[in-house]
């Protein structure tokens, strides 16, 4: 029987989402553009660039990019906001953040729909991103009195530069907690996507009187203001190692407080292991959002003698992964599809990753699995230029980026090893990672090997996550610089405590956080 022809779910088109944005926040959305938020108001400045959604190539709103001079004015205005806001009493700050959360809940579905169109998240994951932001900040509102005992805001606003993949649960979450702690907040919209979702969230928060600045622009042009400006009290960065290294150099030279989360090749090791059913249940989940996550697992390091059993578990799991258009349905009354992932962030990234796969195979990697987009959940004639089906390669050559760097896409690499020393070397290939997992039957062996894995969090047979509340988060090696976060530490990172206090983190030995 032929598969049913798919169509876009009624009411979910980009035009529908945009009309709703114009109705909900006309101060921030105008005609076919968005505005920048600075100086306490929405500004019709910046140069909007054309943009398309990775989902199917539909034109969408692009970021209104500021020039360097305007960015400097925005930072100075944020300092004025900060000087006023830091004296607002904590009960009032809690009330305003709580009101902003209520507004986010009211428009939860629209925020999620914007995430689908702008960064290609499947509906389930888009809603989860919004909900994690709301639930996480609610927890901080309930706990903040205890966390701020004996502490005060910084001397200047917190500047946030974050990647595009989690606009709500990482960036908006951090901004609201920073404001709750008494700081004005500056955020740069990611160049690759999320400007509409962030603009709507910022509009809802600004209506409640929260001191938020939201601007767009190129990193090179805005970094002098958002990283180096003397007005900035702290820099919070989430992104790649190349840009992160430049930011790290700047903040270290200037003695600025900083939180710099960077990529790493998170690895899953399999050593003297037999519970294949448990592992199989986890493998498909690792493909959520096409592995475009800082805690994704794109590398499996497998004991050679167990490779046949591993492969018998792995291949059925990867073949079950569902890819396609997040808003396509067979019948208008159908629920939105339960997909593992949709497109990558853009066609350029899809081509780059596909080229890396081709090059790795040409240099000796063995293709164990290559999915087909024609088998995916797609519309007739849909633009698939931003899509990559799951790929699995055995033993990528050491000359390939896939050997040592995070692909940030649905490409798994498998490395076979014979000794514990080889296992550890392969799992530590990227000089530090955020998370790792070791599947190992013997608890004693796990306890011996896990501390030698250069990841901040190591799980036994289960994936680790970023975490925000009861568990701190950071990284080893080149995967992190500056203060660790999570729970109390997120608040400590953006407030002042006793004189000479040094927040836990990866600070250079010579650098004392003021």
Tab-separated table of C-alpha atoms in Angstrom:
chain	number	residue	atom	x	y	z
A	1	UNK	CA	0.000	0.000	0.000
A	2	UNK	CA	1.337	3.425	-0.962
A	3	UNK	CA	2.110	5.844	1.857
A	4	UNK	CA	-0.510	8.599	2.257
A	5	UNK	CA	0.297	12.005	0.802
A	6	UNK	CA	1.266	14.439	3.534
A	7	UNK	CA	0.135	18.019	3.929
A	8	UNK	CA	0.897	20.873	6.318
A	9	UNK	CA	-1.165	20.767	9.501
A	10	UNK	CA	-3.816	23.540	9.257
A	11	UNK	CA	-3.018	26.569	11.389
A	12	UNK	CA	0.694	25.795	11.683
A	13	UNK	CA	2.074	27.630	8.622
A	14	UNK	CA	4.757	30.271	9.127
A	15	UNK	CA	2.239	32.900	7.997
A	16	UNK	CA	-0.114	31.740	10.768
A	17	UNK	CA	2.623	31.974	13.392
A	18	UNK	CA	3.666	35.416	12.169
A	19	UNK	CA	0.102	36.793	12.281
A	20	UNK	CA	-0.162	35.610	15.858
A	21	UNK	CA	3.121	37.330	16.756
A	22	UNK	CA	1.880	40.609	15.249
A	23	UNK	CA	-1.275	40.332	17.340
A	24	UNK	CA	0.403	39.332	20.614
A	25	UNK	CA	3.367	41.751	20.572
A	26	UNK	CA	2.883	44.521	17.993
A	27	UNK	CA	5.544	46.595	19.739
A	28	UNK	CA	8.201	44.023	18.813
A	29	UNK	CA	6.935	42.706	15.456
A	30	UNK	CA	6.236	45.063	12.559
A	31	UNK	CA	5.162	44.090	9.039
A	32	UNK	CA	7.651	41.387	8.052
A	33	UNK	CA	10.452	42.318	10.466
A	34	UNK	CA	11.332	42.185	14.146
A	35	UNK	CA	12.817	44.993	16.206
A	36	UNK	CA	15.743	45.200	18.598
A	37	UNK	CA	15.044	45.807	22.290
A	38	UNK	CA	17.343	48.275	24.010
A	39	UNK	CA	17.158	51.461	26.038
A	40	UNK	CA	13.906	50.253	27.568
A	41	UNK	CA	12.035	50.136	24.238
A	42	UNK	CA	11.718	48.411	20.869
A	43	UNK	CA	13.874	50.106	18.260
A	44	UNK	CA	13.294	50.039	14.502
A	45	UNK	CA	17.009	49.933	13.754
A	46	UNK	CA	19.394	47.383	12.362
A	47	UNK	CA	19.611	45.871	8.908
A	48	UNK	CA	17.359	42.847	8.414
A	49	UNK	CA	18.835	40.085	6.310
A	50	UNK	CA	16.716	37.636	4.301
A	51	UNK	CA	16.229	34.266	5.964
A	52	UNK	CA	14.569	30.952	5.219
A	53	UNK	CA	13.438	28.146	7.477
A	54	UNK	CA	15.490	24.958	7.411
A	55	UNK	CA	12.221	23.011	7.537
A	56	UNK	CA	11.253	23.540	3.898
A	57	UNK	CA	12.879	26.721	2.601
A	58	UNK	CA	9.942	29.034	3.372
A	59	UNK	CA	11.082	32.685	3.762
A	60	UNK	CA	10.936	33.814	7.412
A	61	UNK	CA	12.003	36.884	9.395
A	62	UNK	CA	15.727	37.439	9.687
A	63	UNK	CA	17.634	39.150	12.518
A	64	UNK	CA	17.832	42.989	12.424
A	65	UNK	CA	21.608	43.319	12.657
A	66	UNK	CA	22.967	46.326	14.548
A	67	UNK	CA	26.217	48.102	13.784
A	68	UNK	CA	28.974	48.442	16.367
A	69	UNK	CA	28.131	52.042	17.338
A	70	UNK	CA	24.491	51.234	18.077
A	71	UNK	CA	25.522	48.163	20.047
A	72	UNK	CA	27.735	50.340	22.240
A	73	UNK	CA	24.790	52.658	22.912
A	74	UNK	CA	22.645	49.654	23.792
A	75	UNK	CA	25.222	48.416	26.306
A	76	UNK	CA	25.483	51.823	27.955
A	77	UNK	CA	21.694	51.965	28.223
A	78	UNK	CA	21.699	48.498	29.792
A	79	UNK	CA	24.101	49.744	32.452
A	80	UNK	CA	21.603	52.480	33.353
A	81	UNK	CA	18.886	49.831	33.644
A	82	UNK	CA	21.187	47.724	35.783
A	83	UNK	CA	21.884	50.543	38.236
A	84	UNK	CA	18.144	50.973	38.778
A	85	UNK	CA	17.189	47.296	38.803
A	86	UNK	CA	19.792	46.181	41.335
A	87	UNK	CA	18.001	48.279	43.955
A	88	UNK	CA	14.555	46.789	43.272
A	89	UNK	CA	13.559	44.681	46.280
A	90	UNK	CA	13.658	40.919	45.856
A	91	UNK	CA	9.880	40.416	46.427
A	92	UNK	CA	9.199	42.815	43.567
A	93	UNK	CA	11.717	41.062	41.298
A	94	UNK	CA	10.103	37.703	42.096
A	95	UNK	CA	6.657	39.066	41.305
A	96	UNK	CA	7.745	40.461	37.954
A	97	UNK	CA	9.590	37.300	36.904
A	98	UNK	CA	6.572	35.257	37.988
A	99	UNK	CA	4.304	37.429	35.846
A	100	UNK	CA	6.632	36.951	32.880
A	101	UNK	CA	6.428	33.186	33.375
A	102	UNK	CA	2.631	33.362	33.403
A	103	UNK	CA	2.774	35.182	30.052
A	104	UNK	CA	5.139	32.565	28.613
A	105	UNK	CA	2.712	29.837	29.676
A	106	UNK	CA	-0.175	31.671	28.001
A	107	UNK	CA	1.740	31.736	24.713
A	108	UNK	CA	3.535	28.408	25.089
A	109	UNK	CA	2.153	26.914	21.864
A	110	UNK	CA	3.165	29.926	19.757
A	111	UNK	CA	6.688	29.954	21.202
A	112	UNK	CA	7.027	26.260	20.352
A	113	UNK	CA	5.685	26.761	16.825
A	114	UNK	CA	8.268	29.495	16.234
A	115	UNK	CA	10.999	27.076	17.337
A	116	UNK	CA	9.764	24.504	14.825
A	117	UNK	CA	9.970	26.952	11.933
A	118	UNK	CA	13.112	28.830	12.943
A	119	UNK	CA	15.411	26.021	14.073
A	120	UNK	CA	13.632	22.878	12.876
A	121	UNK	CA	12.732	21.307	16.213
A	122	UNK	CA	10.077	18.587	16.134
A	123	UNK	CA	6.924	19.616	17.975
A	124	UNK	CA	7.556	17.393	20.999
A	125	UNK	CA	11.048	18.792	21.519
A	126	UNK	CA	9.999	22.390	20.828
A	127	UNK	CA	7.342	22.245	23.531
A	128	UNK	CA	9.815	20.594	25.902
A	129	UNK	CA	12.282	23.454	25.329
A	130	UNK	CA	9.635	26.012	26.293
A	131	UNK	CA	8.428	23.997	29.278
A	132	UNK	CA	11.950	23.444	30.661
A	133	UNK	CA	12.563	27.166	30.625
A	134	UNK	CA	9.332	27.904	32.474
A	135	UNK	CA	9.635	25.056	34.991
A	136	UNK	CA	13.302	25.789	35.626
A	137	UNK	CA	12.799	29.478	36.376
A	138	UNK	CA	9.792	28.663	38.593
A	139	UNK	CA	12.129	26.589	40.729
A	140	UNK	CA	14.566	29.480	41.050
A	141	UNK	CA	11.773	31.861	42.034
A	142	UNK	CA	10.877	29.471	44.868
A	143	UNK	CA	14.508	29.067	45.996
A	144	UNK	CA	15.988	32.504	45.332
A	145	UNK	CA	15.633	33.949	48.863
A	146	UNK	CA	17.949	31.266	50.228
A	147	UNK	CA	20.346	31.559	47.282
A	148	UNK	CA	20.748	35.334	47.616
A	149	UNK	CA	21.360	35.382	51.363
A	150	UNK	CA	24.474	37.517	51.855
A	151	UNK	CA	24.854	38.173	48.136
A	152	UNK	CA	24.375	41.192	45.854
A	153	UNK	CA	24.106	41.836	42.091
A	154	UNK	CA	27.148	42.484	39.926
A	155	UNK	CA	28.391	45.972	39.053
A	156	UNK	CA	27.167	45.703	35.471
A	157	UNK	CA	24.726	43.736	33.291
A	158	UNK	CA	25.216	40.137	32.248
A	159	UNK	CA	25.935	39.668	28.532
A	160	UNK	CA	24.612	36.454	26.967
A	161	UNK	CA	25.870	34.998	23.684
A	162	UNK	CA	24.349	31.592	23.046
A	163	UNK	CA	24.029	29.065	20.255
A	164	UNK	CA	20.749	28.662	18.396
A	165	UNK	CA	19.722	25.170	19.492
A	166	UNK	CA	18.000	25.901	22.842
A	167	UNK	CA	16.665	29.481	22.774
A	168	UNK	CA	14.238	28.925	25.630
A	169	UNK	CA	15.628	26.321	28.032
A	170	UNK	CA	19.185	27.692	27.890
A	171	UNK	CA	19.091	31.368	26.868
A	172	UNK	CA	15.717	32.638	28.144
A	173	UNK	CA	16.105	30.501	31.272
A	174	UNK	CA	19.496	32.078	32.013
A	175	UNK	CA	18.246	35.608	31.293
A	176	UNK	CA	15.312	35.342	33.686
A	177	UNK	CA	17.437	33.860	36.485
A	178	UNK	CA	20.055	36.579	36.004
A	179	UNK	CA	17.346	39.252	36.243
A	180	UNK	CA	15.845	37.534	39.273
A	181	UNK	CA	19.260	37.774	40.935
A	182	UNK	CA	19.253	41.553	40.467
A	183	UNK	CA	21.064	42.086	37.172
A	184	UNK	CA	20.076	43.767	33.949
A	185	UNK	CA	20.435	41.328	31.060
A	186	UNK	CA	21.765	41.667	27.521
A	187	UNK	CA	21.334	38.907	24.949
A	188	UNK	CA	22.445	38.580	21.356
A	189	UNK	CA	20.071	36.631	19.132
A	190	UNK	CA	21.888	33.690	17.512
A	191	UNK	CA	22.776	34.410	13.900
A	192	UNK	CA	21.513	31.030	12.698
A	193	UNK	CA	17.976	31.092	14.070
A	194	UNK	CA	15.498	31.751	16.866
A	195	UNK	CA	15.039	35.515	16.525
A	196	UNK	CA	11.223	35.329	16.437
A	197	UNK	CA	10.911	33.072	19.464
A	198	UNK	CA	13.400	35.148	21.471
A	199	UNK	CA	11.712	38.395	20.439
A	200	UNK	CA	8.319	37.158	21.604
A	201	UNK	CA	9.748	35.897	24.915
A	202	UNK	CA	11.611	39.173	25.465
A	203	UNK	CA	8.474	41.198	24.676
A	204	UNK	CA	6.456	39.287	27.255
A	205	UNK	CA	9.190	39.765	29.880
A	206	UNK	CA	9.769	43.438	29.078
A	207	UNK	CA	6.063	44.158	29.576
A	208	UNK	CA	6.509	43.065	33.189
A	209	UNK	CA	9.303	45.590	33.674
A	210	UNK	CA	12.268	43.209	33.445
A	211	UNK	CA	15.506	44.961	32.365
A	212	UNK	CA	16.176	43.035	29.151
A	213	UNK	CA	18.189	44.085	26.108
A	214	UNK	CA	17.874	41.885	22.995
A	215	UNK	CA	19.968	42.749	19.949
A	216	UNK	CA	21.035	41.108	16.704
A	217	UNK	CA	24.272	41.376	14.765
A	218	UNK	CA	27.430	39.640	13.690
A	219	UNK	CA	29.668	38.331	16.438
A	220	UNK	CA	32.680	40.132	15.009
A	221	UNK	CA	30.952	43.494	14.966
A	222	UNK	CA	29.213	43.222	18.335
A	223	UNK	CA	31.891	41.437	20.378
A	224	UNK	CA	33.683	44.657	21.294
A	225	UNK	CA	30.500	45.802	23.058
A	226	UNK	CA	29.043	42.526	24.307
A	227	UNK	CA	32.325	41.023	25.556
A	228	UNK	CA	34.929	43.745	26.043
A	229	UNK	CA	32.880	46.785	27.079
A	230	UNK	CA	33.751	47.993	30.598
A	231	UNK	CA	30.040	48.203	31.434
A	232	UNK	CA	29.638	44.416	31.196
A	233	UNK	CA	29.674	42.645	34.576
A	234	UNK	CA	29.733	39.048	33.310
A	235	UNK	CA	29.884	37.229	29.975
A	236	UNK	CA	27.892	34.027	29.488
A	237	UNK	CA	28.738	32.165	26.270
A	238	UNK	CA	27.430	28.910	24.792
A	239	UNK	CA	28.880	27.848	21.460
A	240	UNK	CA	31.799	26.414	19.515
A	241	UNK	CA	35.415	26.195	20.552
A	242	UNK	CA	36.851	28.612	17.999
A	243	UNK	CA	34.617	31.518	18.975
A	244	UNK	CA	34.735	30.464	22.622
A	245	UNK	CA	38.529	30.579	22.631
A	246	UNK	CA	38.483	34.182	21.413
A	247	UNK	CA	35.929	35.132	24.060
A	248	UNK	CA	37.977	33.321	26.733
A	249	UNK	CA	41.083	35.294	25.815
A	250	UNK	CA	39.199	38.577	25.982
A	251	UNK	CA	37.544	37.983	29.356
A	252	UNK	CA	40.744	36.631	30.922
A	253	UNK	CA	42.698	39.676	29.766
A	254	UNK	CA	40.035	41.995	31.160
A	255	UNK	CA	39.481	40.052	34.392
A	256	UNK	CA	35.768	39.705	33.685
A	257	UNK	CA	33.566	37.139	35.363
A	258	UNK	CA	32.608	34.548	32.760
A	259	UNK	CA	30.721	31.329	31.987
A	260	UNK	CA	31.892	29.781	28.700
A	261	UNK	CA	30.307	26.481	27.648
A	262	UNK	CA	31.945	24.990	24.561
A	263	UNK	CA	31.646	21.858	22.483
A	264	UNK	CA	33.311	18.496	23.059
A	265	UNK	CA	33.108	15.030	21.527
A	266	UNK	CA	30.894	13.224	24.045
A	267	UNK	CA	31.609	9.497	23.941
A	268	UNK	CA	29.745	6.347	24.977
A	269	UNK	CA	32.059	3.487	25.909
A	270	UNK	CA	31.115	-0.202	25.857
A	271	UNK	CA	33.449	-2.478	27.850
A	272	UNK	CA	32.831	-5.998	29.225
A	273	UNK	CA	29.111	-5.434	28.796
A	274	UNK	CA	26.165	-7.759	28.154
A	275	UNK	CA	22.889	-5.918	28.860
A	276	UNK	CA	22.183	-5.176	25.201
A	277	UNK	CA	18.457	-4.698	25.672
A	278	UNK	CA	19.089	-1.773	28.006
A	279	UNK	CA	21.541	-0.203	25.562
A	280	UNK	CA	19.171	-0.616	22.634
A	281	UNK	CA	16.491	1.365	24.443
A	282	UNK	CA	18.918	4.307	24.734
A	283	UNK	CA	20.374	4.450	21.216
A	284	UNK	CA	17.352	5.864	19.420
A	285	UNK	CA	16.996	8.554	22.079
A	286	UNK	CA	20.531	9.739	21.334
A	287	UNK	CA	19.253	10.956	17.950
A	288	UNK	CA	16.832	13.484	19.450
A	289	UNK	CA	17.043	16.756	17.504
A	290	UNK	CA	19.556	15.210	15.126
A	291	UNK	CA	22.273	15.264	17.819
A	292	UNK	CA	22.331	19.073	17.613
A	293	UNK	CA	22.863	19.274	21.369
A	294	UNK	CA	25.846	19.955	23.586
A	295	UNK	CA	25.131	16.706	25.452
A	296	UNK	CA	24.615	14.508	22.366
A	297	UNK	CA	26.574	11.253	21.982
A	298	UNK	CA	28.045	10.997	18.458
A	299	UNK	CA	30.916	8.622	19.366
A	300	UNK	CA	30.659	4.986	20.477
A	301	UNK	CA	33.866	3.325	21.659
A	302	UNK	CA	33.301	-0.427	21.590
A	303	UNK	CA	35.321	-3.412	22.767
A	304	UNK	CA	36.264	-5.314	19.614
A	305	UNK	CA	35.238	-8.708	21.010
A	306	UNK	CA	31.708	-7.361	21.634
A	307	UNK	CA	31.283	-5.582	18.308
A	308	UNK	CA	28.977	-8.196	16.785
A	309	UNK	CA	26.599	-8.033	19.755
A	310	UNK	CA	26.781	-4.227	19.803
A	311	UNK	CA	25.986	-4.013	16.102
A	312	UNK	CA	23.029	-6.387	16.453
A	313	UNK	CA	21.635	-3.937	19.019
A	314	UNK	CA	22.672	-0.677	17.375
A	315	UNK	CA	21.509	-1.159	13.786
A	316	UNK	CA	17.817	-1.913	14.503
A	317	UNK	CA	17.725	1.122	16.790
A	318	UNK	CA	19.223	3.538	14.251
A	319	UNK	CA	16.981	2.160	11.506
A	320	UNK	CA	13.936	3.027	13.617
A	321	UNK	CA	14.844	6.737	13.806
A	322	UNK	CA	12.125	8.936	12.227
A	323	UNK	CA	13.141	12.017	10.227
A	324	UNK	CA	11.041	14.573	8.389
A	325	UNK	CA	8.919	17.722	8.270
A	326	UNK	CA	7.814	18.472	11.858
A	327	UNK	CA	4.414	19.860	10.806
A	328	UNK	CA	3.381	17.383	8.082
A	329	UNK	CA	0.311	15.181	8.615
A	330	UNK	CA	-1.621	12.656	6.551
A	331	UNK	CA	-4.971	14.028	7.680
A	332	UNK	CA	-5.791	17.557	8.887
A	333	UNK	CA	-7.181	16.123	12.124
A	334	UNK	CA	-4.050	14.096	12.885
A	335	UNK	CA	-1.760	15.068	15.748
A	336	UNK	CA	1.647	16.397	14.769
A	337	UNK	CA	4.147	13.594	14.074
A	338	UNK	CA	6.393	12.026	16.713
A	339	UNK	CA	9.721	12.558	14.957
A	340	UNK	CA	13.233	12.142	16.339
A	341	UNK	CA	14.482	15.077	14.305
A	342	UNK	CA	13.808	17.307	11.338
A	343	UNK	CA	16.347	19.400	9.435
A	344	UNK	CA	19.760	20.596	10.529
A	345	UNK	CA	20.017	24.308	11.225
A	346	UNK	CA	20.614	25.208	7.573
A	347	UNK	CA	21.572	23.817	4.167
A	348	UNK	CA	25.198	24.911	4.569
A	349	UNK	CA	25.582	22.784	7.710
A	350	UNK	CA	23.941	19.825	5.990
A	351	UNK	CA	26.368	20.093	3.068
A	352	UNK	CA	29.362	20.486	5.374
A	353	UNK	CA	28.431	17.360	7.316
A	354	UNK	CA	27.671	15.343	4.173
A	355	UNK	CA	31.048	16.381	2.728
A	356	UNK	CA	32.798	15.274	5.929
A	357	UNK	CA	31.108	11.885	5.704
A	358	UNK	CA	32.148	11.470	2.054
A	359	UNK	CA	35.719	12.505	2.831
A	360	UNK	CA	35.955	10.133	5.811
A	361	UNK	CA	34.762	7.199	3.681
A	362	UNK	CA	37.210	8.117	0.919
A	363	UNK	CA	39.993	7.966	3.526
A	364	UNK	CA	39.017	4.564	4.884
A	365	UNK	CA	36.010	4.850	7.217
A	366	UNK	CA	33.521	2.003	6.782
A	367	UNK	CA	29.849	3.037	6.287
A	368	UNK	CA	27.753	0.788	8.522
A	369	UNK	CA	24.458	2.602	8.037
A	370	UNK	CA	23.177	5.341	5.746
A	371	UNK	CA	19.538	6.348	6.011
A	372	UNK	CA	17.525	7.697	3.090
A	373	UNK	CA	15.571	10.937	3.160
A	374	UNK	CA	13.150	9.457	0.637
A	375	UNK	CA	12.001	7.163	3.444
A	376	UNK	CA	11.329	10.160	5.672
A	377	UNK	CA	8.160	11.951	6.685
A	378	UNK	CA	8.206	14.693	4.020
A	379	UNK	CA	5.824	16.749	1.895
A	380	UNK	CA	5.587	16.223	-1.868
A	381	UNK	CA	8.315	18.283	-3.555
A	382	UNK	CA	9.672	19.532	-0.239
A	383	UNK	CA	13.026	21.315	-0.140
A	384	UNK	CA	15.310	18.855	1.676
A	385	UNK	CA	18.574	20.789	1.354
A	386	UNK	CA	18.922	21.197	5.145
A	387	UNK	CA	18.245	17.527	5.927
A	388	UNK	CA	20.729	14.726	6.605
A	389	UNK	CA	19.575	11.177	7.270
A	390	UNK	CA	21.336	9.185	10.018
A	391	UNK	CA	24.822	7.946	9.121
A	392	UNK	CA	27.103	5.574	11.028
A	393	UNK	CA	30.810	5.195	10.229
A	394	UNK	CA	33.271	2.654	11.591
A	395	UNK	CA	36.787	3.835	12.453
A	396	UNK	CA	36.914	7.361	10.968
A	397	UNK	CA	40.489	8.240	9.957
A	398	UNK	CA	42.494	10.433	12.297
A	399	UNK	CA	42.705	13.082	9.551
A	400	UNK	CA	38.934	13.506	9.542
A	401	UNK	CA	37.128	16.101	11.698
A	402	UNK	CA	34.709	13.301	12.580
A	403	UNK	CA	37.545	11.583	14.449
A	404	UNK	CA	38.117	14.316	17.039
A	405	UNK	CA	35.377	16.970	16.796
A	406	UNK	CA	31.674	17.092	17.548
A	407	UNK	CA	29.723	16.804	14.249
A	408	UNK	CA	26.610	18.531	15.621
A	409	UNK	CA	24.428	16.405	13.391
A	410	UNK	CA	23.086	12.840	12.991
A	411	UNK	CA	26.422	11.189	12.265
A	412	UNK	CA	27.696	8.494	14.610
A	413	UNK	CA	31.234	7.183	14.585
A	414	UNK	CA	32.278	3.870	16.104
A	415	UNK	CA	35.819	3.153	17.225
A	416	UNK	CA	36.919	-0.379	18.116
A	417	UNK	CA	39.399	-0.944	20.946
A	418	UNK	CA	41.131	-3.915	22.571
A	419	UNK	CA	42.473	-2.554	25.862
A	420	UNK	CA	41.335	-0.252	28.619
A	421	UNK	CA	44.059	2.211	27.668
A	422	UNK	CA	42.722	2.363	24.112
A	423	UNK	CA	39.193	2.769	25.434
A	424	UNK	CA	40.172	5.802	27.506
A	425	UNK	CA	42.263	7.347	24.727
A	426	UNK	CA	39.391	7.063	22.250
A	427	UNK	CA	36.863	8.471	24.707
A	428	UNK	CA	39.163	11.403	25.483
A	429	UNK	CA	39.869	12.304	21.847
A	430	UNK	CA	38.621	15.911	22.028
A	431	UNK	CA	40.550	17.177	25.081
A	432	UNK	CA	37.550	17.450	27.332
A	433	UNK	CA	33.826	16.911	26.987
A	434	UNK	CA	30.680	17.848	28.851
A	435	UNK	CA	29.264	14.343	29.303
A	436	UNK	CA	30.198	10.701	28.724
A	437	UNK	CA	28.759	7.275	29.464
A	438	UNK	CA	30.373	3.915	30.133
A	439	UNK	CA	28.327	0.725	29.752
A	440	UNK	CA	30.141	-1.801	31.906
A	441	UNK	CA	28.747	-4.804	33.815
A	442	UNK	CA	31.281	-4.711	36.660
A	443	UNK	CA	30.732	-1.832	39.129
A	444	UNK	CA	34.360	-1.995	40.237
A	445	UNK	CA	35.582	-1.620	36.660
A	446	UNK	CA	33.291	1.359	36.159
A	447	UNK	CA	34.554	3.004	39.357
A	448	UNK	CA	38.128	2.502	38.194
A	449	UNK	CA	37.658	3.767	34.632
A	450	UNK	CA	35.105	6.578	35.000
A	451	UNK	CA	37.434	9.048	36.798
A	452	UNK	CA	39.881	8.736	33.887
A	453	UNK	CA	37.307	9.865	31.335
A	454	UNK	CA	37.737	13.577	30.653
A	455	UNK	CA	34.063	14.508	30.817
A	456	UNK	CA	32.407	16.584	33.506
A	457	UNK	CA	29.585	14.095	34.000
A	458	UNK	CA	29.994	10.363	33.429
A	459	UNK	CA	26.996	8.030	33.497
A	460	UNK	CA	26.939	4.294	33.977
A	461	UNK	CA	24.883	2.773	31.168
A	462	UNK	CA	22.687	5.880	30.863
A	463	UNK	CA	23.146	9.248	29.162
A	464	UNK	CA	23.913	12.329	31.231
A	465	UNK	CA	22.207	15.682	30.766
A	466	UNK	CA	23.058	19.316	31.296
A	467	UNK	CA	20.984	19.718	34.454
A	468	UNK	CA	20.001	23.007	36.047
A	469	UNK	CA	18.853	22.497	39.604
A	470	UNK	CA	20.283	20.036	42.087
A	471	UNK	CA	23.389	19.218	40.067
A	472	UNK	CA	26.153	21.531	38.941
A	473	UNK	CA	27.310	21.534	35.330
A	474	UNK	CA	30.612	22.367	33.703
A	475	UNK	CA	33.312	20.766	31.603
A	476	UNK	CA	36.907	19.606	31.402
A	477	UNK	CA	39.699	20.725	29.102
A	478	UNK	CA	38.620	22.839	26.159
A	479	UNK	CA	34.910	22.179	26.706
A	480	UNK	CA	34.449	24.847	29.406
A	481	UNK	CA	35.980	28.033	30.784
A	482	UNK	CA	34.964	29.999	33.853
A	483	UNK	CA	32.279	29.473	36.462
A	484	UNK	CA	30.320	26.239	36.736
A	485	UNK	CA	26.536	26.543	36.876
A	486	UNK	CA	23.471	24.627	38.061
A	487	UNK	CA	21.350	25.191	41.151
A	488	UNK	CA	22.930	27.612	43.603
A	489	UNK	CA	26.006	27.953	41.401
A	490	UNK	CA	24.056	29.586	38.569
A	491	UNK	CA	23.059	32.361	40.962
A	492	UNK	CA	26.522	32.542	42.541
A	493	UNK	CA	28.045	32.984	39.079
A	494	UNK	CA	26.122	36.238	38.535
A	495	UNK	CA	26.201	37.723	42.044
A	496	UNK	CA	28.805	38.868	44.532
A	497	UNK	CA	29.403	37.080	47.807
A	498	UNK	CA	31.997	37.427	50.518
A	499	UNK	CA	35.172	39.282	49.503
A	500	UNK	CA	37.649	37.002	47.758
A	501	UNK	CA	35.078	34.309	47.000
A	502	UNK	CA	36.034	32.210	44.000
A	503	UNK	CA	33.120	30.379	42.319
A	504	UNK	CA	33.893	26.770	41.360
A	505	UNK	CA	35.001	26.538	37.751
A	506	UNK	CA	37.805	26.298	35.203
A	507	UNK	CA	39.574	29.561	35.936
A	508	UNK	CA	43.238	30.154	35.104
A	509	UNK	CA	45.350	29.940	38.249
A	510	UNK	CA	46.354	33.575	38.034
A	511	UNK	CA	42.803	34.849	37.649
A	512	UNK	CA	40.792	35.661	40.757
A	513	UNK	CA	37.131	36.327	40.068
A	514	UNK	CA	36.209	39.683	41.642
